[in-house]
């Protein structure tokens, strides 16, 4: 896994890809006349998630997992790379990992950690495929940092849009 | 007994994970978490607490993304992508 990129660089990459994705979705929806607020919200959320993953440039498991998850989605054009894990391989990976993890930890404290780790695996994209705890924690660190960068950019866009709307006297 | 890790899942050349490594990673996680960051470094925070806080934090980040998407969907619906307003927004951000 490549070391985390500079935060500003990541934010720029994310913004670029996100605006592009939003424009593509806008064109797509304008053709289909689907402009409801809920549609729009899902588009914004979906394109932000994909842009965040794409900005990581395939360096992390979580970003690849997100892109694989969305590459079959019909709400975007096929701009994303093909999935790295086919469904069969994913199932095999899960079975093997489960088998290898069964005997590693003992004792009640370890059981608590294992439970929390299992919850974390469900929250981090691709978490179920990460074999050992160290990888999981490393991916979590990167995922959390990327999420925070994504939120920061989205917040700024919201603030900027607010200002523009106010200047136009819409409020 | 067959080996516990198959070669397919392991990237080549990864040494066995030491407890120290995990402790280091957990402390890095701890520094990210707003709840735990402000407590004194010497305070022992258990790994399970850090993991629990991490899960809570990720959930709250997801919620924030939801809320921001809601807010943006209302704001952006009034702005056309090719309009001068969009250009203003772009210049404010970059």
Short mmCIF file of C-alpha atoms in Angstrom, two decimals:
data_model
loop_
_atom_site.label_atom_id
_atom_site.label_comp_id
_atom_site.label_asym_id
_atom_site.label_seq_id
_atom_site.Cartn_x
_atom_site.Cartn_y
_atom_site.Cartn_z
CA UNK A 1 0.00 0.00 0.00
CA UNK A 2 1.41 3.32 -1.03
CA UNK A 3 1.88 5.78 1.85
CA UNK A 4 -0.95 8.31 2.21
CA UNK A 5 -0.68 11.15 -0.26
CA UNK A 6 -0.51 14.76 0.72
CA UNK A 7 -3.93 15.83 1.93
CA UNK A 8 -4.20 18.83 -0.39
CA UNK A 9 -3.24 16.77 -3.41
CA UNK A 10 -5.83 14.19 -2.49
CA UNK A 11 -8.52 16.84 -2.05
CA UNK A 12 -7.75 18.33 -5.47
CA UNK A 13 -7.88 14.93 -7.12
CA UNK A 14 -11.10 14.13 -5.37
CA UNK A 15 -12.69 17.45 -6.34
CA UNK A 16 -11.68 17.09 -9.97
CA UNK A 17 -13.11 13.60 -10.25
CA UNK A 18 -16.19 14.46 -8.30
CA UNK A 19 -17.10 17.49 -10.42
CA UNK A 20 -16.52 15.41 -13.53
CA UNK A 21 -18.75 12.63 -12.24
CA UNK A 22 -21.44 15.14 -11.26
CA UNK A 23 -21.37 16.69 -14.71
CA UNK A 24 -21.68 13.26 -16.34
CA UNK A 25 -24.61 12.42 -14.11
CA UNK A 26 -26.25 15.75 -14.83
CA UNK A 27 -26.03 15.16 -18.56
CA UNK A 28 -27.37 11.66 -18.13
CA UNK A 29 -30.27 12.80 -15.99
CA UNK A 30 -31.13 15.79 -18.10
CA UNK A 31 -31.64 13.39 -20.94
CA UNK A 32 -33.92 11.22 -18.85
CA UNK A 33 -35.74 14.06 -17.11
CA UNK A 34 -35.07 12.69 -13.64
CA UNK A 35 -34.40 15.70 -11.53
CA UNK A 36 -35.96 14.94 -8.15
CA UNK A 37 -34.13 15.98 -5.00
CA UNK A 38 -33.73 12.39 -3.83
CA UNK A 39 -32.23 11.36 -7.17
CA UNK A 40 -29.86 14.26 -6.96
CA UNK A 41 -28.81 13.43 -3.43
CA UNK A 42 -28.04 9.84 -4.34
CA UNK A 43 -26.08 11.00 -7.35
CA UNK A 44 -24.06 13.41 -5.25
CA UNK A 45 -23.36 10.79 -2.61
CA UNK A 46 -22.53 8.06 -5.08
CA UNK A 47 -20.27 10.20 -7.24
CA UNK A 48 -18.50 11.53 -4.13
CA UNK A 49 -17.84 8.00 -2.92
CA UNK A 50 -16.50 6.87 -6.28
CA UNK A 51 -14.39 10.02 -6.68
CA UNK A 52 -12.88 9.47 -3.23
CA UNK A 53 -11.98 5.90 -4.13
CA UNK A 54 -10.67 6.89 -7.55
CA UNK A 55 -8.53 9.66 -6.09
CA UNK A 56 -6.65 7.00 -4.16
CA UNK A 57 -5.51 5.55 -7.49
CA UNK A 58 -5.94 1.89 -6.58
CA UNK A 59 -3.32 2.07 -3.86
CA UNK A 60 -5.56 0.70 -1.16
CA UNK A 61 -7.83 -2.29 -0.76
CA UNK A 62 -10.79 -0.20 0.38
CA UNK A 63 -10.64 2.04 -2.70
CA UNK A 64 -10.48 -0.94 -5.04
CA UNK A 65 -13.37 -2.56 -3.22
CA UNK A 66 -15.51 0.57 -3.59
CA UNK A 67 -14.80 0.85 -7.30
CA UNK A 68 -15.57 -2.85 -7.78
CA UNK A 69 -18.80 -2.38 -5.89
CA UNK A 70 -19.93 0.48 -8.09
CA UNK A 71 -18.64 -0.69 -11.43
CA UNK A 72 -21.84 -2.59 -12.06
CA UNK A 73 -24.02 0.31 -10.95
CA UNK A 74 -26.30 1.56 -13.69
CA UNK A 75 -26.56 5.14 -12.50
CA UNK A 76 -23.17 6.09 -13.89
CA UNK A 77 -21.66 5.49 -17.28
CA UNK A 78 -18.89 2.91 -17.38
CA UNK A 79 -16.12 5.25 -16.37
CA UNK A 80 -14.74 2.97 -13.66
CA UNK A 81 -12.16 0.21 -14.14
CA UNK A 82 -13.33 -3.45 -14.08
CA UNK A 83 -13.63 -5.16 -10.68
CA UNK A 84 -10.54 -6.88 -9.37
CA UNK A 85 -12.36 -9.63 -7.51
CA UNK A 86 -14.95 -11.79 -9.19
CA UNK A 87 -17.75 -13.01 -6.97
CA UNK A 88 -16.41 -16.59 -6.79
CA UNK A 89 -12.97 -15.44 -5.81
CA UNK A 90 -14.42 -13.17 -3.13
CA UNK A 91 -16.32 -16.10 -1.60
CA UNK A 92 -13.22 -18.30 -1.67
CA UNK A 93 -11.16 -15.54 -0.04
CA UNK A 94 -13.73 -15.17 2.72
CA UNK A 95 -13.82 -18.93 3.39
CA UNK A 96 -10.06 -19.23 3.53
CA UNK A 97 -9.66 -16.20 5.76
CA UNK A 98 -12.34 -17.45 8.14
CA UNK A 99 -10.60 -20.81 8.40
CA UNK A 100 -7.20 -19.26 9.02
CA UNK A 101 -8.52 -16.90 11.67
CA UNK A 102 -10.28 -19.50 13.73
CA UNK A 103 -7.35 -20.56 15.92
CA UNK A 104 -5.34 -17.39 16.22
CA UNK A 105 -6.81 -15.63 19.26
CA UNK A 106 -7.69 -17.10 22.62
CA UNK A 107 -9.12 -15.76 25.85
CA UNK A 108 -11.97 -13.41 26.72
CA UNK A 109 -10.08 -10.16 26.00
CA UNK A 110 -9.10 -11.43 22.59
CA UNK A 111 -12.72 -12.36 21.97
CA UNK A 112 -13.79 -8.77 22.60
CA UNK A 113 -11.13 -7.48 20.23
CA UNK A 114 -12.22 -10.02 17.66
CA UNK A 115 -15.84 -8.85 17.94
CA UNK A 116 -14.88 -5.21 17.50
CA UNK A 117 -12.61 -6.13 14.62
CA UNK A 118 -15.50 -7.94 12.96
CA UNK A 119 -17.65 -4.81 13.22
CA UNK A 120 -14.84 -2.73 11.78
CA UNK A 121 -14.51 -5.13 8.88
CA UNK A 122 -18.11 -4.47 7.95
CA UNK A 123 -17.64 -0.69 8.06
CA UNK A 124 -14.50 -0.46 5.99
CA UNK A 125 -15.09 -1.30 2.30
CA UNK A 126 -13.41 -4.57 1.41
CA UNK A 127 -12.77 -5.20 5.10
CA UNK A 128 -13.95 -8.77 4.87
CA UNK A 129 -11.13 -9.48 2.43
CA UNK A 130 -8.32 -8.18 4.60
CA UNK A 131 -6.63 -11.17 6.16
CA UNK A 132 -4.72 -9.89 9.16
CA UNK A 133 -5.49 -7.21 11.70
CA UNK A 134 -2.51 -5.06 10.79
CA UNK A 135 -3.76 -4.70 7.20
CA UNK A 136 -7.24 -3.95 8.45
CA UNK A 137 -5.99 -1.22 10.76
CA UNK A 138 -3.75 0.26 8.08
CA UNK A 139 -6.65 0.35 5.63
CA UNK A 140 -8.88 1.85 8.32
CA UNK A 141 -6.39 4.65 8.93
CA UNK A 142 -6.28 5.46 5.23
CA UNK A 143 -10.05 5.17 4.82
CA UNK A 144 -10.77 7.50 7.74
CA UNK A 145 -8.27 10.09 6.47
CA UNK A 146 -9.83 9.94 3.00
CA UNK A 147 -13.35 10.24 4.39
CA UNK A 148 -12.33 13.32 6.34
CA UNK A 149 -10.82 14.89 3.24
CA UNK A 150 -13.98 14.08 1.27
CA UNK A 151 -16.15 15.68 3.97
CA UNK A 152 -13.95 18.76 4.09
CA UNK A 153 -14.32 19.32 0.34
CA UNK A 154 -18.07 18.70 0.44
CA UNK A 155 -18.44 21.14 3.32
CA UNK A 156 -16.55 23.84 1.43
CA UNK A 157 -18.71 23.29 -1.63
CA UNK A 158 -21.82 23.61 0.51
CA UNK A 159 -20.54 26.83 2.03
CA UNK A 160 -19.56 28.22 -1.37
CA UNK A 161 -22.96 27.35 -2.82
CA UNK A 162 -24.61 29.03 0.13
CA UNK A 163 -22.66 32.20 -0.56
CA UNK A 164 -23.50 32.14 -4.26
CA UNK A 165 -27.17 31.54 -3.54
CA UNK A 166 -27.18 34.45 -1.10
CA UNK A 167 -25.49 36.75 -3.61
CA UNK A 168 -28.11 35.86 -6.17
CA UNK A 169 -30.79 36.86 -3.71
CA UNK A 170 -32.32 33.43 -3.73
CA UNK A 171 -32.39 33.28 0.04
CA UNK B 1 -2.22 -29.43 9.45
CA UNK B 2 -2.24 -27.17 6.44
CA UNK B 3 -0.70 -23.75 6.80
CA UNK B 4 -3.03 -21.09 8.06
CA UNK B 5 -2.36 -18.56 5.37
CA UNK B 6 -2.53 -19.43 1.71
CA UNK B 7 -0.18 -17.75 -0.69
CA UNK B 8 -3.04 -16.16 -2.60
CA UNK B 9 -4.04 -13.84 0.20
CA UNK B 10 -0.56 -12.87 1.37
CA UNK B 11 1.43 -10.26 -0.49
CA UNK B 12 4.89 -11.69 -0.91
CA UNK B 13 7.59 -11.06 1.68
CA UNK B 14 5.30 -9.85 4.50
CA UNK B 15 6.86 -10.85 7.82
CA UNK B 16 4.73 -12.17 10.66
CA UNK B 17 2.83 -9.38 12.31
CA UNK B 18 4.32 -8.52 15.68
CA UNK B 19 2.36 -7.29 18.65
CA UNK B 20 4.44 -4.13 18.54
CA UNK B 21 3.27 -3.40 15.04
CA UNK B 22 -0.32 -3.74 16.07
CA UNK B 23 0.23 -1.55 19.10
CA UNK B 24 1.78 1.12 16.90
CA UNK B 25 -1.08 1.00 14.42
CA UNK B 26 -3.64 1.16 17.19
CA UNK B 27 -1.94 4.22 18.64
CA UNK B 28 -2.04 5.86 15.21
CA UNK B 29 -5.76 5.13 15.07
CA UNK B 30 -6.16 6.63 18.50
CA UNK B 31 -4.62 9.90 17.31
CA UNK B 32 -7.23 10.16 14.58
CA UNK B 33 -10.17 9.78 16.88
CA UNK B 34 -11.58 13.02 18.23
CA UNK B 35 -12.86 11.35 21.40
CA UNK B 36 -9.56 9.86 22.45
CA UNK B 37 -7.09 12.28 20.99
CA UNK B 38 -7.31 14.71 23.86
CA UNK B 39 -6.68 12.25 26.65
CA UNK B 40 -3.12 12.12 27.98
CA UNK B 41 -0.74 9.90 26.11
CA UNK B 42 0.16 7.98 29.24
CA UNK B 43 -3.45 6.96 29.79
CA UNK B 44 -3.81 3.38 28.81
CA UNK B 45 -6.66 2.99 26.40
CA UNK B 46 -7.48 -0.58 25.59
CA UNK B 47 -7.36 -1.79 22.02
CA UNK B 48 -11.00 -2.72 22.14
CA UNK B 49 -11.92 0.81 23.20
CA UNK B 50 -9.95 2.25 20.28
CA UNK B 51 -11.64 -0.17 17.89
CA UNK B 52 -15.05 0.68 19.31
CA UNK B 53 -14.41 4.41 18.98
CA UNK B 54 -13.14 3.89 15.46
CA UNK B 55 -16.37 2.14 14.48
CA UNK B 56 -18.42 4.93 16.07
CA UNK B 57 -16.32 7.54 14.33
CA UNK B 58 -16.67 5.91 10.91
CA UNK B 59 -20.42 5.72 11.40
CA UNK B 60 -20.56 9.40 12.28
CA UNK B 61 -18.46 10.25 9.23
CA UNK B 62 -20.89 8.32 7.04
CA UNK B 63 -23.78 10.23 8.60
CA UNK B 64 -22.02 13.49 7.89
CA UNK B 65 -21.61 12.52 4.24
CA UNK B 66 -25.35 11.79 4.13
CA UNK B 67 -26.21 15.18 5.61
CA UNK B 68 -23.85 17.03 3.31
CA UNK B 69 -25.28 15.21 0.31
CA UNK B 70 -28.75 16.30 1.40
CA UNK B 71 -27.66 19.88 1.78
CA UNK B 72 -25.80 19.91 -1.52
CA UNK B 73 -28.68 18.35 -3.44
CA UNK B 74 -30.87 21.29 -2.46
CA UNK B 75 -28.22 23.91 -3.11
CA UNK B 76 -26.91 22.55 -6.38
CA UNK B 77 -30.30 21.99 -7.92
CA UNK B 78 -30.58 25.72 -8.28
CA UNK B 79 -27.26 26.04 -10.07
CA UNK B 80 -26.77 25.02 -13.65
CA UNK B 81 -23.42 23.37 -14.40
CA UNK B 82 -22.51 25.73 -17.25
CA UNK B 83 -23.64 28.90 -15.60
CA UNK B 84 -21.36 31.63 -14.27
CA UNK B 85 -22.41 30.61 -10.75
CA UNK B 86 -20.75 27.24 -11.22
CA UNK B 87 -17.57 28.99 -12.32
CA UNK B 88 -17.66 31.14 -9.19
CA UNK B 89 -18.01 28.06 -7.03
CA UNK B 90 -15.11 26.41 -8.73
CA UNK B 91 -12.90 29.43 -8.22
CA UNK B 92 -13.89 29.64 -4.57
CA UNK B 93 -12.84 26.07 -4.01
CA UNK B 94 -9.51 25.90 -5.80
#
